[in-house]
DNA sequence: GTGTTTCATATGAACGTTCAAATGGATAGA
DNA sequence: TCTATCCATTTGAACGTTCATATGAAACAC
């Protein structure tokens, strides 16, 4: 904290103009319609811009252009159950993708749907954002209707789980295809008795993944009766559910799990039984969360291509922002199986000692 | 997508004025200096505001007030190792805290320090934010100097790990105090041989936590020789490190762990040895991540009060934004031990079956 | 009835941009 | 040499606020 030495004030378009000996509108033209300038003035102006480090003030362009170049996204309280690393990976991807298109992401905390809508209301009425990216769609989701009614541009990461009277753009990961791929992966490794550890019936995402497992098993002619268990998410729950199946007369030799936490639990149960994960019993999780690479052996998992989803969310949203009548697009992208030790017969259980 | 029925345009201060039969500046006064209005006009204007649902346009006030009411925060690529649930919990808390003070949080993706500074440059030169909240301070951190030099308001969550020629406000969790409390907690439960599972030497946070363990042990007259092991973070690593200690002649009866991932690994090793977590060998982790409640038995952990830290970060930052000469404040807040089954003698290992 | 005070409301200007339209100087055609 | 054409540049206005200041009506004292 030395003496109050004045920092140079942030340059405005006028100071650049003075510096380049032109009127300030010419500077504006240099930046927004360079073809209107004579080449020599253009370079002169651009050099002045460079020298002063001028960047147009956001607030002024916002006011003038009636836009904010900001996208709203809800920050979830990940406090509760579940390792929601998906959210944070998606958030990073979304932020990068937005930035590449010259947009920023403004985050808002909201606890439930109503709370989130209140935030929409606030942000929209103040003109603080150009649009929203939604996530975590679910049945009876009031958010989409609210936004559609007010013609606020938005895109949803997460499909609609029921019919709506309006259309909107959304992207989603094909959970069904994910568990199909997981099941096929295990079958390709020689497994015939493949179990499924899922969430209780009623969750859209969970039911979708379960259906994929059933479909793949039916397709491959594999048994499923007595091989599926469902319970609340968690490592402990996964352990208990897996232990239950392993204790049966004809236990599964592989598990498709609805989440990585369940899968870690299953690995735990397998080892507790003295079996080797990967060699004796294979496991595959879902989401490819940090958990997957932090366990030993590393866990196979179904990975959602969040980066490309985020990018496409931004693309779709900006299309709508640029032209509110732009086409409504929806697409389901397929996740990919990331094969690691937990589903690899050559990969033994972790060593016992140090 | 019905007919192009025109939505009512967003009300401006002028439309409110027309509606309330006053000039538009009176509306401004009603909102910003209500004591200047006669009570009856005030209510009339406020009713008009209410009826039209008027909210001042953000961009216009930004321009006029030379402020954005936006705080910048870096979104980390949590892609790599480690379950960085801390980040996302902090982010939620920060966003709520900011909102309570009328500020928003704008997120930006950055990969390293240089990249982050480039984002600072961008946001600051465009006047897109009023200040920053930093996180993840480390040795040779160039970010603080950059911001301080340009007199950009900021607050750091994370202490400076070296002397700087300038001062700035920061908050941090006292990792030292955290492991002291953890060690004391285990000692209070009757443990005498308490081991430590840490990160390799050289990480600021890890060394701090290690030092706390050593200090508490010395204070309590407990042995530490041959009871500490260090390695890269991870569940698998925790298992191996703990297994190493448990295999010794005089194994520890309790573990203080530098992270929850390490602690989960330790629990794993304990059970693998046929011992009961909590009853036979106690474990306590650090950070109280979702992992802690997802394992069985639930894991004791040292919890950082991220919510209050976020709130204080916002308070300090806004002080600086309001008055750049406001006092520089630093404070270290003590984390608290959250005792759960893994350090509770009455809590046995998980059931074997379903 | 005139002059002063007081208070509620209105006027003017500015924040920094961008866009539409006007200016003015050069070049070319008659 | 005078006018038409063209192009680079400038002028004017607007986006929606807030702040400083001016106006004007009522209330009061003389």
XYZ file of C-alpha atoms (C1' of nucleotides) in Angstrom:
768
model
C 0.000 0.000 0.000
C 2.437 2.684 -1.125
C 1.513 6.280 -1.870
C -1.824 6.882 -3.575
C -0.210 6.912 -6.996
C -3.017 7.255 -9.509
C -3.481 4.294 -11.777
C -4.333 5.200 -15.362
C -8.097 5.217 -15.636
C -9.590 2.554 -17.831
C -9.525 3.809 -21.423
C -12.804 4.608 -23.095
C -13.592 4.785 -26.734
C -13.058 8.537 -26.559
C -9.575 8.367 -25.164
C -8.668 5.952 -27.912
C -10.148 8.363 -30.446
C -8.128 11.238 -29.076
C -5.022 9.121 -29.160
C -5.633 8.097 -32.763
C -6.773 11.557 -33.879
C -10.167 10.433 -35.029
C -13.684 10.785 -33.748
C -14.859 8.199 -31.304
C -17.359 6.713 -33.741
C -14.528 5.888 -36.066
C -13.015 3.821 -33.326
C -16.318 2.043 -32.993
C -16.309 1.421 -36.724
C -12.768 0.152 -36.594
C -13.902 -2.520 -34.183
C -17.360 -3.299 -35.490
C -17.119 -2.570 -39.219
C -13.455 -2.348 -40.132
C -14.212 -2.452 -43.867
C -15.575 1.066 -43.615
C -12.179 2.502 -42.717
C -9.307 3.403 -44.958
C -6.546 0.870 -44.303
C -4.161 3.427 -42.873
C -6.691 4.879 -40.433
C -7.683 1.381 -39.479
C -4.175 0.424 -38.503
C -3.716 3.740 -36.742
C -6.850 3.199 -34.719
C -6.057 -0.403 -33.973
C -2.625 0.580 -32.817
C -4.143 3.097 -30.468
C -6.506 0.435 -29.196
C -3.565 -1.836 -28.643
C -1.426 0.779 -26.976
C -4.062 1.821 -24.516
C -5.278 -1.705 -23.986
C -8.795 -0.653 -24.767
C -11.708 -3.058 -24.471
C -15.274 -1.853 -24.879
C -16.996 -1.519 -21.546
C -19.392 -4.360 -21.085
C -22.117 -2.354 -19.384
C -22.264 0.178 -22.181
C -22.588 -2.380 -24.916
C -25.096 -4.277 -22.861
C -27.235 -1.197 -22.605
C -26.872 -0.289 -26.215
C -27.274 -3.775 -27.625
C -29.904 -4.909 -25.169
C -27.983 -8.022 -24.399
C -25.727 -9.207 -21.627
C -23.732 -12.048 -23.124
C -24.437 -13.893 -19.922
C -25.981 -17.317 -19.482
C -27.639 -18.305 -16.236
C -27.038 -21.651 -14.633
C -28.197 -23.009 -11.308
C -25.654 -23.974 -8.718
C -26.905 -27.001 -6.859
C -26.452 -27.662 -3.217
C -24.458 -30.818 -3.620
C -24.471 -31.015 0.101
C -26.779 -33.957 0.358
C -26.187 -37.492 -0.739
C -24.322 -38.491 -3.797
C -21.022 -37.466 -5.242
C -22.298 -35.102 -7.888
C -19.048 -34.616 -9.673
C -21.024 -34.557 -12.863
C -22.308 -31.121 -12.013
C -18.915 -29.657 -11.526
C -17.445 -31.258 -14.614
C -20.395 -30.019 -16.631
C -20.070 -26.580 -15.144
C -16.478 -26.317 -16.173
C -17.293 -27.500 -19.660
C -20.215 -25.132 -19.916
C -18.124 -22.206 -18.819
C -15.404 -22.953 -21.346
C -17.864 -23.495 -24.137
C -19.660 -20.250 -23.333
C -16.436 -18.353 -23.237
C -15.427 -19.671 -26.640
C -18.576 -18.078 -27.967
C -17.973 -14.829 -26.100
C -20.436 -15.514 -23.326
C -20.076 -15.751 -19.593
C -21.890 -17.980 -17.140
C -23.606 -16.468 -14.186
C -24.369 -18.815 -11.407
C -27.266 -18.669 -9.042
C -28.042 -20.697 -5.981
C -31.464 -22.250 -5.800
C -32.843 -24.906 -3.597
C -35.853 -26.247 -5.411
C -37.857 -25.586 -8.522
C -39.827 -22.733 -7.033
C -36.692 -21.119 -5.772
C -35.085 -21.502 -9.149
C -38.066 -19.935 -10.851
C -37.845 -17.036 -8.445
C -34.277 -16.579 -9.595
C -35.370 -16.730 -13.217
C -37.884 -14.044 -12.464
C -35.280 -11.892 -10.816
C -32.651 -12.270 -13.498
C -35.032 -11.927 -16.396
C -36.848 -8.900 -15.040
C -33.565 -7.133 -14.458
C -32.374 -8.178 -17.862
C -29.342 -9.709 -16.251
C -29.025 -12.736 -18.522
C -29.727 -13.618 -22.120
C -30.860 -17.132 -21.409
C -30.537 -20.205 -19.269
C -29.117 -23.656 -19.385
C -31.197 -25.988 -17.273
C -30.088 -29.217 -15.761
C -31.685 -31.917 -13.689
C -34.968 -32.187 -15.508
C -37.560 -34.360 -13.845
C -41.252 -35.182 -13.892
C -43.584 -32.264 -13.228
C -40.767 -29.833 -13.853
C -42.365 -26.385 -13.767
C -39.292 -24.560 -14.977
C -39.569 -25.191 -18.670
C -43.168 -23.993 -18.831
C -42.312 -20.833 -16.954
C -39.503 -19.989 -19.324
C -41.349 -20.983 -22.472
C -44.351 -18.887 -21.512
C -42.194 -15.808 -21.182
C -40.205 -16.633 -24.268
C -36.975 -16.658 -22.360
C -34.334 -18.513 -24.369
C -33.225 -21.714 -22.703
C -31.864 -25.152 -23.351
C -32.179 -28.103 -21.087
C -29.512 -30.645 -20.326
C -31.935 -33.402 -19.491
C -34.896 -34.563 -21.542
C -38.506 -33.758 -20.711
C -39.956 -36.674 -18.762
C -43.494 -35.966 -19.792
C -45.506 -34.443 -22.630
C -45.581 -30.675 -22.740
C -47.751 -28.367 -24.773
C -44.713 -26.450 -25.911
C -41.439 -27.401 -27.527
C -37.952 -26.618 -26.450
C -34.430 -27.623 -27.242
C -32.790 -30.191 -25.072
C -29.897 -32.553 -24.996
C -29.536 -35.647 -22.956
C -27.320 -38.584 -22.392
C -28.845 -41.854 -23.391
C -28.765 -43.692 -20.080
C -30.510 -46.610 -21.697
C -27.784 -46.902 -24.308
C -25.223 -46.521 -21.536
C -26.359 -49.580 -19.623
C -26.827 -51.472 -22.864
C -23.202 -50.761 -23.696
C -22.127 -51.659 -20.164
C -23.992 -54.947 -20.296
C -22.607 -55.765 -23.721
C -19.132 -54.904 -22.534
C -19.398 -57.394 -19.689
C -20.950 -60.014 -21.919
C -18.115 -59.558 -24.402
C -15.747 -60.352 -21.565
C -17.452 -63.690 -21.180
C -19.940 -62.971 -18.428
C -23.311 -64.702 -18.584
C -24.790 -63.966 -15.201
C -24.767 -60.194 -15.066
C -26.421 -58.490 -12.124
C -27.809 -54.986 -11.896
C -27.605 -52.683 -8.914
C -29.989 -49.778 -9.338
C -31.901 -47.021 -7.658
C -35.435 -47.449 -6.390
C -38.125 -47.343 -9.019
C -39.478 -43.887 -9.733
C -36.398 -41.917 -10.629
C -36.432 -41.104 -14.315
C -32.738 -41.503 -14.814
C -32.541 -44.659 -12.770
C -35.463 -46.315 -14.532
C -33.966 -45.463 -17.883
C -30.679 -47.088 -16.998
C -32.427 -50.115 -15.598
C -34.436 -50.518 -18.775
C -31.224 -50.481 -20.806
C -29.792 -53.316 -18.750
C -32.967 -55.357 -19.157
C -33.117 -54.738 -22.888
C -29.496 -55.690 -23.446
C -29.828 -58.822 -21.358
C -32.939 -59.853 -23.256
C -31.156 -59.161 -26.506
C -28.183 -61.261 -25.519
C -30.329 -63.985 -24.055
C -28.944 -63.500 -20.563
C -30.872 -64.130 -17.363
C -31.934 -61.249 -15.166
C -34.353 -62.898 -12.785
C -32.993 -62.772 -9.256
C -30.044 -60.758 -10.468
C -31.315 -57.237 -9.952
C -31.471 -55.262 -6.746
C -32.357 -51.656 -6.140
C -31.772 -49.233 -3.317
C -30.803 -45.694 -2.431
C -27.492 -44.502 -3.767
C -24.343 -44.873 -1.725
C -21.239 -46.930 -1.242
C -22.657 -48.628 1.825
C -25.886 -49.419 0.047
C -23.971 -50.792 -2.909
C -22.023 -53.058 -0.610
C -25.139 -54.459 1.002
C -27.035 -54.907 -2.237
C -24.101 -56.588 -3.932
C -23.465 -58.780 -0.905
C -27.069 -59.905 -1.085
C -26.674 -61.063 -4.657
C -23.280 -62.636 -4.050
C -24.701 -64.675 -1.212
C -27.215 -66.409 -3.426
C -26.937 -69.907 -4.819
C -26.170 -68.696 -8.332
C -24.481 -65.376 -7.840
C -23.710 -63.030 -10.733
C -20.187 -62.869 -12.057
C -20.533 -59.231 -13.036
C -22.426 -56.134 -11.978
C -23.815 -53.284 -13.982
C -24.288 -50.429 -11.511
C -26.459 -47.384 -11.821
C -23.804 -45.166 -10.289
C -20.148 -45.129 -9.366
C -20.946 -45.047 -5.675
C -22.964 -48.239 -6.002
C -20.159 -49.764 -8.012
C -17.541 -48.924 -5.405
C -19.798 -50.550 -2.857
C -20.085 -53.614 -5.027
C -16.310 -53.824 -5.351
C -16.139 -53.647 -1.627
C -18.564 -56.541 -1.206
C -16.694 -58.630 -3.734
C -13.400 -58.197 -1.940
C -15.030 -58.756 1.397
C -16.022 -62.148 0.096
C -12.458 -62.920 -0.784
C -13.006 -62.616 -4.504
C -10.921 -60.552 -6.890
C -12.555 -57.601 -8.568
C -12.006 -57.845 -12.295
C -10.786 -61.427 -12.332
C -13.533 -63.185 -10.381
C -16.305 -60.664 -10.528
C -16.468 -57.692 -12.851
C -17.996 -54.327 -12.001
C -18.931 -51.337 -14.080
C -20.206 -48.030 -12.744
C -21.917 -45.075 -14.283
C -20.792 -41.466 -14.690
C -17.055 -41.955 -14.531
C -16.794 -39.745 -11.493
C -13.486 -39.123 -9.738
C -14.362 -42.100 -7.590
C -13.708 -44.360 -10.533
C -10.029 -43.583 -10.768
C -9.452 -43.266 -7.080
C -10.266 -46.856 -6.236
C -8.064 -49.880 -6.654
C -8.348 -51.479 -9.163
C -9.506 -48.541 -11.208
C -13.147 -48.870 -12.011
C -14.753 -49.228 -15.400
C -17.550 -46.778 -15.873
C -19.934 -45.335 -18.395
C -18.796 -41.830 -19.195
C -21.076 -39.039 -20.281
C -19.528 -36.782 -22.905
C -20.218 -33.696 -20.851
C -17.782 -31.534 -22.731
C -19.485 -31.974 -26.055
C -22.898 -31.740 -24.428
C -21.980 -28.447 -22.841
C -20.713 -27.165 -26.141
C -23.894 -28.129 -27.910
C -26.007 -26.650 -25.136
C -24.282 -23.359 -25.689
C -24.650 -23.612 -29.446
C -28.349 -24.315 -29.210
C -28.936 -21.624 -26.646
C -27.121 -18.982 -28.661
C -29.095 -19.963 -31.736
C -32.241 -19.232 -29.810
C -30.884 -16.018 -28.387
C -29.847 -14.813 -31.822
C -33.131 -15.840 -33.343
C -36.008 -16.692 -31.017
C -37.728 -18.453 -33.897
C -34.817 -20.743 -34.585
C -35.607 -24.414 -34.834
C -36.136 -26.478 -31.731
C -33.573 -29.241 -31.671
C -33.300 -32.222 -29.400
C -30.680 -34.848 -29.303
C -29.647 -37.802 -27.247
C -25.970 -38.537 -27.137
C -24.503 -41.902 -26.362
C -22.192 -42.318 -23.442
C -19.144 -44.505 -23.812
C -17.783 -47.328 -21.744
C -14.440 -46.560 -20.183
C -12.922 -49.950 -19.518
C -10.574 -50.225 -16.574
C -9.378 -52.874 -14.199
C -12.682 -53.630 -12.544
C -14.013 -55.315 -15.646
C -10.737 -56.703 -16.887
C -10.004 -60.381 -16.206
C -6.256 -59.724 -16.237
C -6.550 -57.185 -13.499
C -6.399 -58.706 -10.065
C -7.639 -57.395 -6.752
C -5.428 -54.891 -4.935
C -2.376 -56.172 -3.084
C -2.864 -56.877 0.584
C 0.237 -55.313 2.042
C 2.063 -52.029 1.613
C -45.553 -22.146 -30.516
C -48.921 -20.451 -31.023
C -49.465 -17.261 -32.986
C -46.881 -14.482 -32.557
C -48.878 -12.860 -29.804
C -46.808 -9.942 -28.576
C -45.587 -10.244 -25.026
C -45.692 -7.005 -23.052
C -42.295 -5.390 -23.407
C -40.255 -5.174 -20.263
C -41.315 -2.044 -18.377
C -38.847 0.787 -18.113
C -38.727 3.556 -15.599
C -40.578 5.741 -18.065
C -43.500 3.427 -18.501
C -43.831 3.248 -14.744
C -43.759 7.044 -14.613
C -46.483 7.328 -17.197
C -48.546 4.802 -15.317
C -48.128 6.667 -12.024
C -48.561 10.125 -13.573
C -45.180 11.414 -12.499
C -41.915 12.134 -14.220
C -39.528 9.261 -14.556
C -37.018 10.788 -12.143
C -39.629 10.683 -9.449
C -39.843 6.949 -9.951
C -36.107 6.797 -9.530
C -36.437 8.788 -6.332
C -39.177 6.530 -5.090
C -36.787 3.617 -5.348
C -33.512 5.223 -4.373
C -34.543 8.015 -1.996
C -38.109 7.370 -0.903
C -37.931 9.980 1.858
C -37.988 12.666 -0.795
C -41.493 11.767 -1.892
C -44.769 12.757 -0.351
C -46.286 9.620 1.170
C -49.206 9.535 -1.221
C -47.072 9.866 -4.339
C -44.720 7.275 -2.951
C -47.438 4.708 -2.576
C -48.837 5.606 -5.956
C -45.471 5.125 -7.600
C -44.729 1.934 -5.725
C -48.076 0.555 -6.729
C -47.287 1.318 -10.342
C -43.946 -0.427 -9.928
C -45.715 -3.396 -8.456
C -48.417 -3.524 -11.077
C -46.033 -3.419 -13.993
C -43.520 -5.658 -12.282
C -40.803 -3.137 -12.893
C -37.183 -3.879 -11.989
C -34.429 -1.466 -12.966
C -32.485 -2.757 -15.927
C -29.166 -4.064 -14.776
C -27.174 -2.821 -17.735
C -28.380 0.729 -17.295
C -27.536 0.896 -13.640
C -24.229 -0.761 -14.307
C -23.362 1.910 -16.793
C -24.570 4.728 -14.633
C -23.099 3.456 -11.384
C -19.909 2.101 -12.881
C -20.405 -1.178 -11.174
C -21.609 -4.605 -12.167
C -22.592 -6.273 -8.924
C -20.788 -9.303 -10.213
C -18.044 -11.291 -8.552
C -15.673 -13.431 -10.562
C -14.751 -16.937 -9.486
C -12.709 -19.556 -11.265
C -14.304 -22.819 -12.200
C -11.762 -25.573 -11.793
C -11.409 -28.537 -14.036
C -12.107 -31.109 -11.353
C -11.513 -33.659 -13.999
C -8.275 -34.979 -12.632
C -7.672 -36.783 -9.404
C -9.427 -36.180 -6.174
C -13.020 -35.761 -5.255
C -13.119 -32.013 -5.052
C -16.533 -31.706 -3.559
C -15.206 -28.839 -1.514
C -15.179 -26.644 -4.578
C -18.760 -27.257 -5.411
C -19.971 -26.847 -1.843
C -18.022 -23.623 -1.598
C -19.371 -22.429 -4.895
C -22.927 -22.918 -3.781
C -22.250 -21.136 -0.525
C -20.486 -18.313 -2.309
C -23.314 -17.872 -4.725
C -25.909 -17.734 -1.957
C -23.847 -15.367 0.116
C -23.298 -13.078 -2.847
C -26.940 -13.080 -3.683
C -27.872 -12.112 -0.149
C -25.776 -9.020 -0.648
C -27.259 -8.299 -4.056
C -24.348 -9.655 -6.046
C -24.051 -12.370 -8.624
C -21.200 -14.769 -9.262
C -19.754 -15.033 -12.706
C -17.786 -18.131 -13.376
C -14.843 -18.473 -15.660
C -12.931 -21.536 -16.717
C -9.197 -21.414 -16.339
C -6.635 -24.109 -16.454
C -3.628 -22.702 -14.677
C -2.486 -19.490 -13.069
C -1.530 -17.833 -16.333
C -4.811 -18.750 -17.867
C -6.641 -17.409 -14.859
C -4.733 -14.152 -15.052
C -5.663 -13.876 -18.709
C -9.282 -14.146 -17.618
C -8.741 -11.487 -14.970
C -7.332 -9.262 -17.655
C -10.280 -9.874 -19.887
C -12.932 -9.354 -17.253
C -11.285 -6.366 -15.670
C -10.570 -4.561 -18.905
C -14.151 -5.001 -20.015
C -15.344 -3.914 -16.621
C -17.328 -7.107 -16.378
C -16.814 -7.747 -12.684
C -16.361 -5.738 -9.516
C -13.892 -8.106 -7.945
C -12.743 -11.653 -7.490
C -12.784 -14.399 -4.967
C -9.706 -16.543 -5.328
C -9.302 -20.084 -4.181
C -6.551 -22.633 -4.211
C -3.680 -20.405 -3.146
C -0.255 -21.964 -3.360
C 3.411 -21.128 -3.328
C 4.557 -18.747 -6.043
C 0.999 -17.780 -6.749
C 1.196 -14.960 -9.308
C -2.477 -14.098 -9.145
C -2.517 -11.991 -6.026
C 0.321 -9.776 -7.212
C -1.375 -9.212 -10.534
C -4.605 -8.154 -8.905
C -2.986 -6.098 -6.183
C -0.876 -4.196 -8.703
C -3.957 -3.169 -10.626
C -5.907 -2.470 -7.491
C -8.603 -4.911 -8.437
C -10.610 -5.814 -5.349
C -10.202 -9.426 -4.352
C -10.282 -11.775 -1.431
C -8.568 -15.096 -1.245
C -9.932 -18.263 0.236
C -6.572 -19.728 1.040
C -3.723 -18.056 2.898
C -0.589 -16.740 1.223
C 2.091 -19.408 1.464
C 4.935 -16.958 1.250
C 5.779 -13.376 2.084
C 4.435 -10.785 -0.282
C 5.290 -7.125 -0.584
C 1.633 -6.221 -0.550
C -1.253 -7.004 1.739
C -4.583 -8.484 0.921
C -7.541 -9.919 2.689
C -7.791 -13.634 2.985
C -9.562 -16.318 4.895
C -8.452 -19.812 5.463
C -9.316 -22.936 7.297
C -6.842 -23.844 9.960
C -5.745 -27.252 8.744
C -3.318 -27.451 11.618
C -6.085 -26.916 14.124
C -8.168 -29.443 12.221
C -5.712 -32.290 12.648
C -5.076 -31.209 16.227
C -8.788 -31.536 16.901
C -8.928 -34.830 15.044
C -6.038 -36.226 17.051
C -7.519 -35.013 20.318
C -10.839 -36.507 19.377
C -9.273 -39.916 18.879
C -7.229 -39.587 22.048
C -10.363 -38.682 23.971
C -11.829 -41.950 22.740
C -9.005 -43.768 24.435
C -6.568 -44.193 21.569
C -2.862 -43.987 22.328
C -1.268 -45.202 19.139
C -2.628 -42.826 16.564
C -1.303 -43.038 13.024
C -1.263 -40.393 10.337
C -1.881 -40.924 6.642
C -0.805 -37.882 4.690
C 0.184 -36.464 1.356
C 3.782 -36.279 0.173
C 5.819 -33.483 1.643
C 5.679 -30.234 -0.321
C 1.997 -29.518 -0.508
C 1.167 -26.519 1.639
C -2.140 -27.824 2.826
C -0.839 -31.312 3.450
C 2.188 -30.155 5.419
C 0.002 -27.940 7.536
C -2.283 -30.795 8.433
C 0.628 -33.065 9.157
C 2.153 -30.487 11.473
C -1.089 -30.313 13.415
C -1.066 -34.044 13.979
C 2.537 -33.961 15.175
C 1.893 -31.029 17.488
C -1.166 -32.604 19.065
C 0.596 -35.929 19.541
C 3.543 -34.203 21.186
C 1.174 -32.253 23.354
C -0.645 -35.372 24.463
C 2.539 -37.343 24.873
C 1.603 -39.818 22.177
C 4.073 -41.643 19.944
C 4.317 -40.806 16.274
C 7.483 -42.598 15.244
C 6.698 -45.328 12.777
C 3.083 -44.283 12.764
C 3.047 -41.857 9.866
C 2.943 -42.638 6.182
C 2.530 -40.358 3.210
C 1.528 -40.825 -0.369
C -0.535 -39.451 -3.218
C -4.212 -38.995 -2.553
C -6.666 -41.738 -3.361
C -8.704 -44.535 -1.915
C -6.334 -47.155 -3.244
C -3.328 -45.326 -1.877
C -5.032 -44.975 1.487
C -5.663 -48.697 1.573
C -2.048 -49.526 0.864
C -0.614 -46.987 3.273
C -2.935 -48.050 6.073
C -2.301 -51.713 5.368
C 1.394 -51.020 5.729
C 0.926 -49.559 9.181
C -1.523 -52.237 10.275
C 0.937 -54.929 9.319
C 3.564 -53.676 11.733
C 4.368 -55.155 15.096
C 2.731 -52.327 17.014
C 0.023 -51.090 14.695
C -1.950 -47.933 15.381
C -5.462 -48.228 16.767
C -6.593 -45.091 15.042
C -5.833 -43.059 11.927
C -5.886 -39.365 11.320
C -6.136 -38.950 7.562
C -5.292 -35.962 5.446
C -8.322 -36.482 3.225
C -11.556 -38.392 3.062
C -10.318 -40.467 0.157
C -7.342 -41.612 2.227
C -9.659 -42.338 5.131
C -11.994 -44.440 3.030
C -8.947 -46.363 1.890
C -7.886 -46.845 5.489
C -11.320 -48.151 6.414
C -11.016 -50.537 3.557
C -7.651 -51.837 4.814
C -8.989 -52.236 8.327
C -11.921 -54.312 7.202
C -9.765 -56.306 4.886
C -7.790 -57.319 7.923
C -10.920 -58.553 9.612
C -11.060 -55.685 12.077
C -14.073 -53.515 12.766
C -13.869 -49.878 11.824
C -14.838 -47.774 14.785
C -14.668 -50.553 17.359
C -11.218 -51.986 16.700
C -9.589 -49.229 14.747
C -10.855 -45.693 14.471
C -10.560 -43.491 11.402
C -11.108 -39.816 10.827
C -10.930 -38.064 7.480
C -10.678 -34.472 6.377
C -13.105 -32.246 4.452
C -16.317 -34.044 5.217
C -16.928 -34.681 1.556
C -19.951 -36.638 0.335
C -17.724 -39.673 0.584
C -17.926 -39.465 4.355
C -21.632 -40.132 4.543
C -21.757 -42.540 1.682
C -19.565 -45.175 3.309
C -20.551 -47.680 5.938
C -20.053 -47.014 8.816
C -20.379 -43.298 8.210
C -17.024 -41.669 8.499
C -15.911 -39.097 11.005
C -14.298 -36.148 9.330
C -13.013 -32.663 9.879
C -15.466 -30.281 8.333
C -14.551 -26.910 6.945
C -17.212 -24.299 7.625
C -17.422 -23.377 3.965
C -20.741 -21.610 4.314
C -19.483 -19.095 6.825
C -16.211 -18.745 4.964
C -18.045 -17.952 1.774
C -20.157 -15.414 3.594
C -17.127 -13.728 5.057
C -15.342 -13.773 1.726
C -18.236 -11.876 0.247
C -18.337 -9.464 3.168
C -14.653 -8.710 2.912
C -14.745 -8.387 -0.840
C -17.677 -5.997 -0.782
C -15.934 -3.909 1.859
C -13.053 -3.520 -0.516
C -15.283 -2.816 -3.471
C -17.170 -0.156 -1.526
C -14.009 1.370 -0.203
C -10.712 0.364 -1.802
C -8.903 1.709 1.223
C -10.806 -0.449 3.645
C -8.758 -2.414 6.094
C -7.073 -5.599 5.035
C -8.362 -8.422 7.166
C -7.184 -11.956 7.446
C -8.608 -14.727 9.464
C -8.171 -18.367 10.034
C -11.248 -20.270 10.965
C -11.233 -23.512 12.832
C -12.786 -26.553 11.282
C -14.829 -28.862 13.441
C -14.743 -32.553 13.989
C -17.860 -34.312 12.818
C -17.910 -37.523 14.787
C -19.536 -40.493 13.131
C -19.329 -44.239 13.302
C -15.768 -44.622 12.098
C -14.393 -43.181 15.327
C -17.092 -44.469 17.605
C -16.322 -47.613 19.633
C -20.019 -48.506 19.762
C -20.284 -48.554 16.028
C -19.347 -51.880 14.537
C -18.225 -52.746 11.059
C -20.897 -53.089 8.408
C -23.023 -56.222 8.306
C -21.750 -58.937 6.021
C -24.955 -59.947 4.355
C -27.859 -58.129 2.802
C -50.036 41.691 -0.601
C -45.104 40.871 -1.091
C -40.870 38.312 0.144
C -38.785 34.306 2.123
C -38.642 29.505 3.237
C -39.700 24.724 2.432
C -40.574 20.817 0.259
C -42.146 17.867 -3.713
C -41.334 17.148 -8.194
C -39.172 18.057 -12.754
C -35.201 19.305 -15.763
C -30.570 18.419 -17.468
C -26.690 15.840 -17.904
C -23.915 11.936 -17.843
C -22.306 6.887 -17.833
C -19.858 4.387 -22.799
C -21.375 2.331 -26.341
C -23.520 1.340 -31.360
C -26.346 2.418 -35.292
C -28.510 5.400 -38.781
C -27.847 9.226 -41.235
C -25.399 13.450 -42.535
C -21.194 15.782 -43.914
C -17.421 16.917 -46.648
C -13.465 16.085 -49.489
C -11.745 13.818 -53.316
C -12.340 11.858 -57.893
C -14.438 11.654 -62.181
C -17.560 13.011 -65.921
C -19.518 16.769 -68.792
C -14.804 24.878 -64.220
C -19.108 22.982 -62.418
C -21.816 19.207 -60.861
C -22.532 14.218 -59.821
C -20.642 10.135 -57.470
C -18.322 7.929 -54.095
C -16.242 6.903 -49.925
C -14.217 7.898 -45.298
C -15.384 10.061 -41.488
C -18.279 12.614 -38.313
C -22.679 14.126 -36.336
C -26.799 12.944 -33.830
C -29.459 10.061 -31.239
C -30.587 6.380 -28.359
C -30.188 2.400 -24.883
C -32.257 3.070 -19.215
C -30.604 4.520 -15.441
C -29.044 7.924 -11.309
C -27.305 12.195 -9.507
C -27.051 17.195 -9.070
C -29.629 20.909 -9.659
C -33.527 23.816 -10.997
C -38.417 24.875 -10.820
C -42.676 25.910 -8.854
C -46.281 25.632 -5.651
C -47.669 25.885 -1.067
C -46.950 27.669 3.575
C -45.538 31.150 6.413
C -43.903 35.555 8.312
C -43.688 40.480 7.677
